[in-house]
JSON list of C-alpha atoms in Angstrom, two decimals:
[
{"chain": "S", "resi": 256, "resn": "MET", "atom": "CA", "xyz": [0.00, 0.00, 0.00]},
{"chain": "S", "resi": 257, "resn": "ASN", "atom": "CA", "xyz": [1.10, 3.56, -0.43]},
{"chain": "S", "resi": 258, "resn": "ARG", "atom": "CA", "xyz": [1.40, 6.15, 2.35]},
{"chain": "S", "resi": 259, "resn": "SER", "atom": "CA", "xyz": [-2.02, 7.62, 1.60]},
{"chain": "S", "resi": 260, "resn": "MET", "atom": "CA", "xyz": [-3.67, 4.21, 2.03]},
{"chain": "S", "resi": 261, "resn": "ALA", "atom": "CA", "xyz": [-1.69, 3.50, 5.21]},
{"chain": "S", "resi": 262, "resn": "HIS", "atom": "CA", "xyz": [-2.96, 6.80, 6.65]},
{"chain": "S", "resi": 263, "resn": "LEU", "atom": "CA", "xyz": [-6.53, 5.97, 5.61]},
{"chain": "S", "resi": 264, "resn": "LEU", "atom": "CA", "xyz": [-6.33, 2.47, 7.10]},
{"chain": "S", "resi": 265, "resn": "ARG", "atom": "CA", "xyz": [-5.11, 3.85, 10.44]},
{"chain": "S", "resi": 266, "resn": "ARG", "atom": "CA", "xyz": [-8.27, 5.99, 10.59]},
{"chain": "S", "resi": 267, "resn": "VAL", "atom": "CA", "xyz": [-10.77, 3.53, 9.14]},
{"chain": "S", "resi": 268, "resn": "GLY", "atom": "CA", "xyz": [-9.68, 0.06, 10.19]},
{"chain": "S", "resi": 269, "resn": "THR", "atom": "CA", "xyz": [-10.61, -3.13, 8.41]},
{"chain": "S", "resi": 270, "resn": "ASP", "atom": "CA", "xyz": [-11.07, -5.56, 11.29]},
{"chain": "S", "resi": 271, "resn": "GLY", "atom": "CA", "xyz": [-13.99, -7.92, 10.93]},
{"chain": "S", "resi": 272, "resn": "ILE", "atom": "CA", "xyz": [-14.74, -7.27, 7.26]},
{"chain": "S", "resi": 273, "resn": "THR", "atom": "CA", "xyz": [-17.08, -9.90, 5.85]},
{"chain": "S", "resi": 274, "resn": "PRO", "atom": "CA", "xyz": [-18.25, -10.58, 2.29]},
{"chain": "S", "resi": 275, "resn": "ASP", "atom": "CA", "xyz": [-21.70, -9.18, 3.04]},
{"chain": "S", "resi": 276, "resn": "GLU", "atom": "CA", "xyz": [-20.20, -5.68, 3.24]},
{"chain": "S", "resi": 277, "resn": "ALA", "atom": "CA", "xyz": [-19.90, -5.79, -0.57]},
{"chain": "S", "resi": 278, "resn": "THR", "atom": "CA", "xyz": [-23.00, -4.83, -2.55]},
{"chain": "S", "resi": 279, "resn": "PRO", "atom": "CA", "xyz": [-25.25, -7.63, -3.84]},
{"chain": "S", "resi": 280, "resn": "ALA", "atom": "CA", "xyz": [-24.42, -6.67, -7.44]},
{"chain": "S", "resi": 281, "resn": "PHE", "atom": "CA", "xyz": [-20.70, -7.13, -6.83]},
{"chain": "S", "resi": 282, "resn": "LEU", "atom": "CA", "xyz": [-21.28, -10.39, -4.97]},
{"chain": "S", "resi": 283, "resn": "ARG", "atom": "CA", "xyz": [-23.20, -11.68, -8.02]},
{"chain": "S", "resi": 284, "resn": "ILE", "atom": "CA", "xyz": [-20.13, -10.86, -10.13]},
{"chain": "S", "resi": 285, "resn": "VAL", "atom": "CA", "xyz": [-18.02, -12.95, -7.75]},
{"chain": "S", "resi": 286, "resn": "GLU", "atom": "CA", "xyz": [-20.54, -15.82, -7.83]},
{"chain": "S", "resi": 287, "resn": "ASP", "atom": "CA", "xyz": [-20.16, -16.10, -11.61]},
{"chain": "S", "resi": 288, "resn": "GLY", "atom": "CA", "xyz": [-16.50, -16.94, -11.04]},
{"chain": "S", "resi": 289, "resn": "TRP", "atom": "CA", "xyz": [-13.37, -16.53, -13.09]},
{"chain": "S", "resi": 290, "resn": "GLU", "atom": "CA", "xyz": [-12.14, -17.71, -16.46]},
{"chain": "S", "resi": 291, "resn": "VAL", "atom": "CA", "xyz": [-9.01, -17.59, -18.55]},
{"chain": "S", "resi": 292, "resn": "THR", "atom": "CA", "xyz": [-9.37, -15.84, -21.91]},
{"chain": "S", "resi": 293, "resn": "PRO", "atom": "CA", "xyz": [-7.70, -17.08, -25.11]},
{"chain": "S", "resi": 294, "resn": "GLY", "atom": "CA", "xyz": [-5.04, -14.41, -24.49]},
{"chain": "S", "resi": 295, "resn": "GLY", "atom": "CA", "xyz": [-4.26, -15.88, -21.05]},
{"chain": "S", "resi": 296, "resn": "ALA", "atom": "CA", "xyz": [-5.98, -13.17, -18.98]},
{"chain": "S", "resi": 297, "resn": "ARG", "atom": "CA", "xyz": [-7.68, -14.08, -15.71]},
{"chain": "S", "resi": 298, "resn": "VAL", "atom": "CA", "xyz": [-11.02, -12.27, -15.78]},
{"chain": "S", "resi": 299, "resn": "LEU", "atom": "CA", "xyz": [-14.22, -12.30, -13.82]},
{"chain": "S", "resi": 300, "resn": "SER", "atom": "CA", "xyz": [-16.69, -14.07, -16.11]},
{"chain": "S", "resi": 301, "resn": "ALA", "atom": "CA", "xyz": [-19.53, -11.60, -15.49]},
{"chain": "S", "resi": 302, "resn": "LEU", "atom": "CA", "xyz": [-17.33, -8.68, -16.57]},
{"chain": "S", "resi": 303, "resn": "LYS", "atom": "CA", "xyz": [-16.01, -10.21, -19.77]},
{"chain": "S", "resi": 304, "resn": "SER", "atom": "CA", "xyz": [-17.11, -8.18, -22.75]},
{"chain": "S", "resi": 305, "resn": "ALA", "atom": "CA", "xyz": [-17.49, -9.13, -26.36]},
{"chain": "S", "resi": 306, "resn": "PRO", "atom": "CA", "xyz": [-15.86, -8.45, -28.69]},
{"chain": "S", "resi": 307, "resn": "PRO", "atom": "CA", "xyz": [-12.60, -8.47, -26.75]},
{"chain": "S", "resi": 308, "resn": "GLY", "atom": "CA", "xyz": [-9.68, -6.13, -27.22]},
{"chain": "S", "resi": 309, "resn": "PRO", "atom": "CA", "xyz": [-7.55, -5.06, -28.73]},
{"chain": "S", "resi": 310, "resn": "PHE", "atom": "CA", "xyz": [-5.19, -5.24, -25.76]},
{"chain": "S", "resi": 311, "resn": "SER", "atom": "CA", "xyz": [-1.48, -4.51, -25.66]},
{"chain": "S", "resi": 312, "resn": "ASP", "atom": "CA", "xyz": [-0.80, -7.46, -23.33]},
{"chain": "S", "resi": 313, "resn": "VAL", "atom": "CA", "xyz": [-2.45, -9.84, -20.87]},
{"chain": "S", "resi": 314, "resn": "VAL", "atom": "CA", "xyz": [-2.27, -7.41, -17.93]},
{"chain": "S", "resi": 315, "resn": "HIS", "atom": "CA", "xyz": [-3.91, -4.68, -20.03]},
{"chain": "S", "resi": 316, "resn": "GLU", "atom": "CA", "xyz": [-6.76, -7.11, -20.77]},
{"chain": "S", "resi": 317, "resn": "GLU", "atom": "CA", "xyz": [-7.11, -8.00, -17.08]},
{"chain": "S", "resi": 318, "resn": "TYR", "atom": "CA", "xyz": [-7.29, -4.48, -15.69]},
{"chain": "S", "resi": 319, "resn": "THR", "atom": "CA", "xyz": [-9.56, -3.31, -18.50]},
{"chain": "S", "resi": 320, "resn": "VAL", "atom": "CA", "xyz": [-12.05, -6.16, -18.11]},
{"chain": "S", "resi": 321, "resn": "ASN", "atom": "CA", "xyz": [-11.88, -6.50, -14.31]},
{"chain": "S", "resi": 322, "resn": "GLY", "atom": "CA", "xyz": [-11.76, -2.83, -13.31]},
{"chain": "S", "resi": 323, "resn": "ARG", "atom": "CA", "xyz": [-14.89, -1.26, -11.87]},
{"chain": "S", "resi": 324, "resn": "GLY", "atom": "CA", "xyz": [-15.85, 1.78, -9.87]},
{"chain": "S", "resi": 325, "resn": "MET", "atom": "CA", "xyz": [-17.37, 0.79, -6.54]},
{"chain": "S", "resi": 326, "resn": "THR", "atom": "CA", "xyz": [-21.01, 1.71, -6.13]},
{"chain": "S", "resi": 327, "resn": "ASP", "atom": "CA", "xyz": [-21.70, 4.23, -3.41]},
{"chain": "S", "resi": 328, "resn": "TYR", "atom": "CA", "xyz": [-25.47, 3.81, -3.07]},
{"chain": "S", "resi": 329, "resn": "GLY", "atom": "CA", "xyz": [-26.59, 4.21, 0.51]},
{"chain": "S", "resi": 330, "resn": "LEU", "atom": "CA", "xyz": [-23.40, 5.96, 1.61]},
{"chain": "S", "resi": 331, "resn": "PRO", "atom": "CA", "xyz": [-23.11, 9.49, 2.99]},
{"chain": "S", "resi": 332, "resn": "ALA", "atom": "CA", "xyz": [-22.05, 12.10, 0.43]},
{"chain": "S", "resi": 333, "resn": "SER", "atom": "CA", "xyz": [-18.86, 12.84, 2.35]},
{"chain": "S", "resi": 334, "resn": "GLY", "atom": "CA", "xyz": [-17.02, 12.40, 5.61]},
{"chain": "S", "resi": 335, "resn": "GLU", "atom": "CA", "xyz": [-15.32, 9.67, 7.59]},
{"chain": "S", "resi": 336, "resn": "GLU", "atom": "CA", "xyz": [-18.30, 7.31, 7.46]},
{"chain": "S", "resi": 337, "resn": "ARG", "atom": "CA", "xyz": [-18.20, 7.44, 3.66]},
{"chain": "S", "resi": 338, "resn": "GLU", "atom": "CA", "xyz": [-14.45, 6.72, 3.69]},
{"chain": "S", "resi": 339, "resn": "SER", "atom": "CA", "xyz": [-14.86, 3.81, 6.05]},
{"chain": "S", "resi": 340, "resn": "ARG", "atom": "CA", "xyz": [-17.82, 2.16, 4.39]},
{"chain": "S", "resi": 341, "resn": "LEU", "atom": "CA", "xyz": [-16.47, 2.68, 0.86]},
{"chain": "S", "resi": 342, "resn": "LEU", "atom": "CA", "xyz": [-13.08, 1.19, 1.72]},
{"chain": "S", "resi": 343, "resn": "ARG", "atom": "CA", "xyz": [-14.63, -1.74, 3.59]},
{"chain": "S", "resi": 344, "resn": "ARG", "atom": "CA", "xyz": [-17.03, -2.36, 0.66]},
{"chain": "S", "resi": 345, "resn": "CYS", "atom": "CA", "xyz": [-14.07, -2.48, -1.73]},
{"chain": "S", "resi": 346, "resn": "VAL", "atom": "CA", "xyz": [-12.03, -4.84, 0.47]},
{"chain": "S", "resi": 347, "resn": "ALA", "atom": "CA", "xyz": [-15.05, -7.12, 0.95]},
{"chain": "S", "resi": 348, "resn": "TYR", "atom": "CA", "xyz": [-15.55, -7.38, -2.82]},
{"chain": "S", "resi": 349, "resn": "ALA", "atom": "CA", "xyz": [-11.84, -7.78, -3.55]},
{"chain": "S", "resi": 350, "resn": "GLY", "atom": "CA", "xyz": [-11.41, -10.43, -0.87]},
{"chain": "S", "resi": 351, "resn": "SER", "atom": "CA", "xyz": [-14.43, -12.40, -2.06]},
{"chain": "S", "resi": 352, "resn": "ALA", "atom": "CA", "xyz": [-13.18, -12.36, -5.63]},
{"chain": "S", "resi": 353, "resn": "LEU", "atom": "CA", "xyz": [-9.66, -13.41, -4.63]},
{"chain": "S", "resi": 354, "resn": "LEU", "atom": "CA", "xyz": [-11.05, -16.36, -2.67]},
{"chain": "S", "resi": 355, "resn": "ARG", "atom": "CA", "xyz": [-13.08, -17.40, -5.69]},
{"chain": "S", "resi": 356, "resn": "ALA", "atom": "CA", "xyz": [-10.00, -17.12, -7.94]},
{"chain": "S", "resi": 357, "resn": "ASP", "atom": "CA", "xyz": [-8.58, -20.21, -6.21]},
{"chain": "S", "resi": 358, "resn": "ALA", "atom": "CA", "xyz": [-10.91, -22.28, -8.40]},
{"chain": "S", "resi": 359, "resn": "LEU", "atom": "CA", "xyz": [-8.79, -21.35, -11.43]},
{"chain": "S", "resi": 360, "resn": "GLY", "atom": "CA", "xyz": [-5.98, -23.54, -10.10]},
{"chain": "S", "resi": 361, "resn": "SER", "atom": "CA", "xyz": [-3.62, -21.12, -11.77]},
{"chain": "S", "resi": 362, "resn": "ALA", "atom": "CA", "xyz": [0.09, -20.70, -11.23]},
{"chain": "S", "resi": 363, "resn": "VAL", "atom": "CA", "xyz": [-0.43, -16.98, -11.92]},
{"chain": "S", "resi": 364, "resn": "GLU", "atom": "CA", "xyz": [-0.96, -15.03, -8.70]},
{"chain": "S", "resi": 365, "resn": "ILE", "atom": "CA", "xyz": [-3.92, -12.66, -8.95]},
{"chain": "S", "resi": 366, "resn": "SER", "atom": "CA", "xyz": [-3.87, -9.40, -7.01]},
{"chain": "S", "resi": 367, "resn": "ALA", "atom": "CA", "xyz": [-6.66, -6.97, -6.25]},
{"chain": "S", "resi": 368, "resn": "TYR", "atom": "CA", "xyz": [-5.95, -3.25, -6.45]},
{"chain": "S", "resi": 369, "resn": "VAL", "atom": "CA", "xyz": [-8.22, -1.00, -4.41]},
{"chain": "S", "resi": 370, "resn": "SER", "atom": "CA", "xyz": [-7.93, 2.74, -4.93]},
{"chain": "S", "resi": 371, "resn": "LEU", "atom": "CA", "xyz": [-9.74, 5.67, -3.35]},
{"chain": "S", "resi": 372, "resn": "SER", "atom": "CA", "xyz": [-9.40, 9.23, -4.61]},
{"chain": "S", "resi": 373, "resn": "TYR", "atom": "CA", "xyz": [-11.22, 12.52, -4.70]},
{"chain": "S", "resi": 374, "resn": "GLY", "atom": "CA", "xyz": [-12.82, 13.78, -7.88]},
{"chain": "S", "resi": 375, "resn": "GLY", "atom": "CA", "xyz": [-15.76, 15.82, -9.06]},
{"chain": "S", "resi": 376, "resn": "LEU", "atom": "CA", "xyz": [-15.85, 19.46, -10.04]},
{"chain": "S", "resi": 377, "resn": "ALA", "atom": "CA", "xyz": [-14.32, 20.61, -6.75]},
{"chain": "S", "resi": 378, "resn": "ASP", "atom": "CA", "xyz": [-12.18, 17.52, -6.07]},
{"chain": "S", "resi": 379, "resn": "ASP", "atom": "CA", "xyz": [-14.34, 16.87, -3.02]},
{"chain": "S", "resi": 380, "resn": "HIS", "atom": "CA", "xyz": [-16.16, 13.63, -3.88]},
{"chain": "S", "resi": 381, "resn": "LEU", "atom": "CA", "xyz": [-14.51, 10.40, -2.70]},
{"chain": "S", "resi": 382, "resn": "THR", "atom": "CA", "xyz": [-14.74, 7.57, -5.22]},
{"chain": "S", "resi": 383, "resn": "ALA", "atom": "CA", "xyz": [-13.27, 4.08, -5.27]},
{"chain": "S", "resi": 384, "resn": "ASN", "atom": "CA", "xyz": [-12.18, 1.54, -7.86]},
{"chain": "S", "resi": 385, "resn": "VAL", "atom": "CA", "xyz": [-11.22, -2.13, -7.73]},
{"chain": "S", "resi": 386, "resn": "THR", "atom": "CA", "xyz": [-9.43, -4.14, -10.39]},
{"chain": "S", "resi": 387, "resn": "PHE", "atom": "CA", "xyz": [-7.65, -7.48, -10.57]},
{"chain": "S", "resi": 388, "resn": "CYS", "atom": "CA", "xyz": [-4.46, -8.44, -12.40]},
{"chain": "S", "resi": 389, "resn": "GLY", "atom": "CA", "xyz": [-2.12, -11.39, -12.46]},
{"chain": "S", "resi": 390, "resn": "ASP", "atom": "CA", "xyz": [1.63, -11.48, -12.07]},
{"chain": "S", "resi": 391, "resn": "HIS", "atom": "CA", "xyz": [2.62, -12.82, -15.48]},
{"chain": "S", "resi": 392, "resn": "PRO", "atom": "CA", "xyz": [6.27, -13.73, -16.17]},
{"chain": "S", "resi": 393, "resn": "GLY", "atom": "CA", "xyz": [7.82, -11.38, -18.69]},
{"chain": "S", "resi": 394, "resn": "VAL", "atom": "CA", "xyz": [4.90, -8.91, -18.63]},
{"chain": "S", "resi": 395, "resn": "ARG", "atom": "CA", "xyz": [5.10, -5.52, -16.95]},
{"chain": "S", "resi": 396, "resn": "PRO", "atom": "CA", "xyz": [2.88, -5.55, -13.83]},
{"chain": "S", "resi": 397, "resn": "TYR", "atom": "CA", "xyz": [-0.17, -3.32, -13.45]},
{"chain": "S", "resi": 398, "resn": "VAL", "atom": "CA", "xyz": [1.58, -1.23, -10.78]},
{"chain": "S", "resi": 399, "resn": "THR", "atom": "CA", "xyz": [5.34, -1.16, -10.29]},
{"chain": "S", "resi": 400, "resn": "ASP", "atom": "CA", "xyz": [5.47, 1.52, -7.57]},
{"chain": "S", "resi": 401, "resn": "LEU", "atom": "CA", "xyz": [2.47, 2.11, -5.32]},
{"chain": "S", "resi": 402, "resn": "GLU", "atom": "CA", "xyz": [4.06, 5.31, -3.97]},
{"chain": "S", "resi": 403, "resn": "ALA", "atom": "CA", "xyz": [3.97, 6.80, -7.47]},
{"chain": "S", "resi": 404, "resn": "PHE", "atom": "CA", "xyz": [0.22, 7.23, -6.97]},
{"chain": "S", "resi": 405, "resn": "GLU", "atom": "CA", "xyz": [0.36, 10.58, -5.18]},
{"chain": "S", "resi": 406, "resn": "THR", "atom": "CA", "xyz": [-3.25, 11.68, -5.58]},
{"chain": "S", "resi": 407, "resn": "GLU", "atom": "CA", "xyz": [-4.96, 8.49, -4.46]},
{"chain": "S", "resi": 408, "resn": "ALA", "atom": "CA", "xyz": [-4.79, 5.88, -1.75]},
{"chain": "S", "resi": 409, "resn": "ILE", "atom": "CA", "xyz": [-3.96, 2.49, -3.27]},
{"chain": "S", "resi": 410, "resn": "LEU", "atom": "CA", "xyz": [-3.82, -0.98, -1.77]},
{"chain": "S", "resi": 411, "resn": "ARG", "atom": "CA", "xyz": [-2.69, -4.26, -3.29]},
{"chain": "S", "resi": 412, "resn": "LEU", "atom": "CA", "xyz": [-4.31, -7.38, -1.82]},
{"chain": "S", "resi": 413, "resn": "ARG", "atom": "CA", "xyz": [-2.98, -10.87, -2.52]},
{"chain": "S", "resi": 414, "resn": "ARG", "atom": "CA", "xyz": [-3.99, -14.33, -1.42]},
{"chain": "S", "resi": 415, "resn": "THR", "atom": "CA", "xyz": [-1.43, -15.74, 0.96]},
{"chain": "S", "resi": 416, "resn": "GLY", "atom": "CA", "xyz": [-3.19, -18.90, 2.11]},
{"chain": "S", "resi": 417, "resn": "GLU", "atom": "CA", "xyz": [-5.68, -17.10, 4.35]},
{"chain": "S", "resi": 418, "resn": "PRO", "atom": "CA", "xyz": [-8.78, -15.04, 3.64]},
{"chain": "S", "resi": 419, "resn": "PRO", "atom": "CA", "xyz": [-7.73, -11.50, 2.69]},
{"chain": "S", "resi": 420, "resn": "TRP", "atom": "CA", "xyz": [-10.30, -9.74, 4.91]},
{"chain": "S", "resi": 421, "resn": "GLY", "atom": "CA", "xyz": [-8.07, -8.11, 7.48]},
{"chain": "S", "resi": 422, "resn": "VAL", "atom": "CA", "xyz": [-5.57, -5.71, 5.98]},
{"chain": "S", "resi": 423, "resn": "ARG", "atom": "CA", "xyz": [-2.37, -5.50, 7.95]},
{"chain": "S", "resi": 424, "resn": "GLY", "atom": "CA", "xyz": [0.71, -3.34, 7.42]},
{"chain": "S", "resi": 425, "resn": "ARG", "atom": "CA", "xyz": [2.91, -4.62, 4.66]}
]
């Protein structure tokens, strides 16, 4: 994670996150599972579009297909509660999808990237995005330096043999 995300996590906390903190629409995406495209990309089946591409490489295909803005229905327009619930919603979705990715039986490690940043006309509206990419040998990764993201808080979640619900310092 970058410094901005570390600061946000100190304020928000992620203890006790469960899958039901994700929206039903995003949980349905997870339920549809994963697949490997002809180009070797690991994508969430429900997000796969047709016709595919063109993509410059497998990672480009993955972040393009898998990337989504997190819905903010039912959240306050601003403030700490919005930050907390939006981040927890993203981590719940990302963690659920990473657990489901185990069914691929792939040697390619899939990571979730959660980002929160301010936008809107006055740069005062907090939004969030989640995408998933694999670590493919010989292919430039989605993110090489998390600290290079200076205007957003970004977190990389990976499966390490345990559910990725609790986010700890890395």
